[in-house]
XYZ file of C-alpha atoms in Angstrom:
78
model
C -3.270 29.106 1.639
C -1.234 26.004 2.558
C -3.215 23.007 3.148
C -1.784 20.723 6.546
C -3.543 17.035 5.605
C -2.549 16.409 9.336
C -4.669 19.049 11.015
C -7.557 18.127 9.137
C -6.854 14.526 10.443
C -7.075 15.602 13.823
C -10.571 17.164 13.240
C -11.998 14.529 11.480
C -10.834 12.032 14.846
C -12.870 14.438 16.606
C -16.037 15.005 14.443
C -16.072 11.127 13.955
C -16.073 10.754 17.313
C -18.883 12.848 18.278
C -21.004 12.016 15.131
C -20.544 7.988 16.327
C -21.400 9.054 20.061
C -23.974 10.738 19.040
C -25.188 7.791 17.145
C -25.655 9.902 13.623
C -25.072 7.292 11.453
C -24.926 9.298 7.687
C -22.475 11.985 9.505
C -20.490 8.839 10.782
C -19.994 7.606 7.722
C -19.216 10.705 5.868
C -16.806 11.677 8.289
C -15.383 7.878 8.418
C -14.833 8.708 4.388
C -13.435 12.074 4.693
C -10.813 11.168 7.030
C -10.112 7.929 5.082
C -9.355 9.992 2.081
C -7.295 12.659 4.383
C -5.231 9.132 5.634
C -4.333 8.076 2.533
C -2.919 11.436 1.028
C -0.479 10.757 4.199
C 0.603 7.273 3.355
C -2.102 5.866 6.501
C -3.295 3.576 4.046
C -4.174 0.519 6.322
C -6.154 2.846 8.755
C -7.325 4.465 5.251
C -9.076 1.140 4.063
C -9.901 0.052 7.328
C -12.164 3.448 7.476
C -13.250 2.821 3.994
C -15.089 -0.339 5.192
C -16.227 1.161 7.795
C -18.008 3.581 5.814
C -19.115 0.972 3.491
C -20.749 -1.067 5.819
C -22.889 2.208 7.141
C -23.869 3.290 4.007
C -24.971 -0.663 3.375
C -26.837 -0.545 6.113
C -28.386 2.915 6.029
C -29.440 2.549 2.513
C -27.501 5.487 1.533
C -26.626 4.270 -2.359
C -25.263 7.794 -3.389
C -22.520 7.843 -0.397
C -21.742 3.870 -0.986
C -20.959 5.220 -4.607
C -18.224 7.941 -3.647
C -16.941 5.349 -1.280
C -16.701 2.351 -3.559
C -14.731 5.421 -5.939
C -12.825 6.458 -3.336
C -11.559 3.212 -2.289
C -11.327 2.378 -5.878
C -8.192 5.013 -6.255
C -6.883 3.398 -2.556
Protein backbone atom coordinates (compact mmCIF):
# COMPACT_ATOMS: atom_id res chain seq x y z
CA UNK A 1 0.00 0.00 0.00
CA UNK A 2 1.33 3.45 -0.97
CA UNK A 3 1.73 5.76 1.81
CA UNK A 4 0.45 9.78 0.82
CA UNK A 5 2.51 11.86 3.82
CA UNK A 6 0.02 14.63 2.64
CA UNK A 7 -3.26 12.96 3.52
CA UNK A 8 -2.09 12.05 6.76
CA UNK A 9 -1.21 15.82 7.15
CA UNK A 10 -4.59 16.76 6.57
CA UNK A 11 -5.87 14.42 9.38
CA UNK A 12 -3.54 15.27 11.82
CA UNK A 13 -4.78 19.39 11.15
CA UNK A 14 -7.98 17.97 12.02
CA UNK A 15 -7.38 15.64 15.06
CA UNK A 16 -5.10 18.49 16.46
CA UNK A 17 -7.69 20.64 16.17
CA UNK A 18 -10.31 18.87 17.96
CA UNK A 19 -7.92 17.35 20.61
CA UNK A 20 -6.81 21.35 21.39
CA UNK A 21 -10.66 22.36 21.36
CA UNK A 22 -11.37 19.88 23.33
CA UNK A 23 -8.72 20.95 25.69
CA UNK A 24 -6.97 17.21 25.86
CA UNK A 25 -3.75 18.25 26.46
CA UNK A 26 -1.57 14.60 26.12
CA UNK A 27 -3.68 13.96 22.70
CA UNK A 28 -2.63 17.63 21.75
CA UNK A 29 0.63 17.05 22.09
CA UNK A 30 0.88 13.70 20.55
CA UNK A 31 -0.90 14.77 17.67
CA UNK A 32 1.25 18.22 17.60
CA UNK A 33 4.33 15.45 17.32
CA UNK A 34 2.84 13.21 14.84
CA UNK A 35 2.10 15.79 12.40
CA UNK A 36 5.49 17.49 13.09
CA UNK A 37 7.18 14.34 12.06
CA UNK A 38 4.57 13.90 8.95
CA UNK A 39 5.84 17.88 8.06
CA UNK A 40 9.17 17.22 7.96
CA UNK A 41 9.19 13.99 5.70
CA UNK A 42 7.60 16.81 3.25
CA UNK A 43 10.30 19.39 3.52
CA UNK A 44 7.61 21.67 6.13
CA UNK A 45 10.41 21.91 8.32
CA UNK A 46 9.76 25.44 9.88
CA UNK A 47 6.05 24.47 10.64
CA UNK A 48 7.83 20.98 11.63
CA UNK A 49 9.92 22.63 14.53
CA UNK A 50 7.52 25.12 15.26
CA UNK A 51 5.10 21.97 16.21
CA UNK A 52 7.97 20.33 17.87
CA UNK A 53 7.99 23.13 20.50
CA UNK A 54 4.78 23.11 20.73
CA UNK A 55 4.73 19.68 21.83
CA UNK A 56 7.60 20.27 24.03
CA UNK A 57 6.20 22.84 25.95
CA UNK A 58 2.91 20.46 26.68
CA UNK A 59 4.69 17.65 27.62
CA UNK A 60 6.82 20.25 30.06
CA UNK A 61 3.96 21.26 31.42
CA UNK A 62 1.91 18.08 31.71
CA UNK A 63 4.69 16.21 33.26
CA UNK A 64 4.63 13.73 30.58
CA UNK A 65 8.68 12.76 30.66
CA UNK A 66 8.21 9.65 28.33
CA UNK A 67 6.50 11.85 25.38
CA UNK A 68 9.14 14.90 26.07
CA UNK A 69 11.70 11.99 25.34
CA UNK A 70 10.37 10.92 21.75
CA UNK A 71 10.04 14.59 21.13
CA UNK A 72 13.45 15.80 22.20
CA UNK A 73 14.49 12.45 19.62
CA UNK A 74 12.38 13.46 17.17
CA UNK A 75 13.45 16.92 16.95
CA UNK A 76 16.89 15.68 17.46
CA UNK A 77 16.82 14.02 13.70
CA UNK A 78 14.92 17.64 12.56
Amino acid sequence: ASKDPHAAISLYRRALALSTAAGERFEEALTAHNLASALWDVGANDEALALYQRALAIRTGIGDTTGLGYTHYGTALA
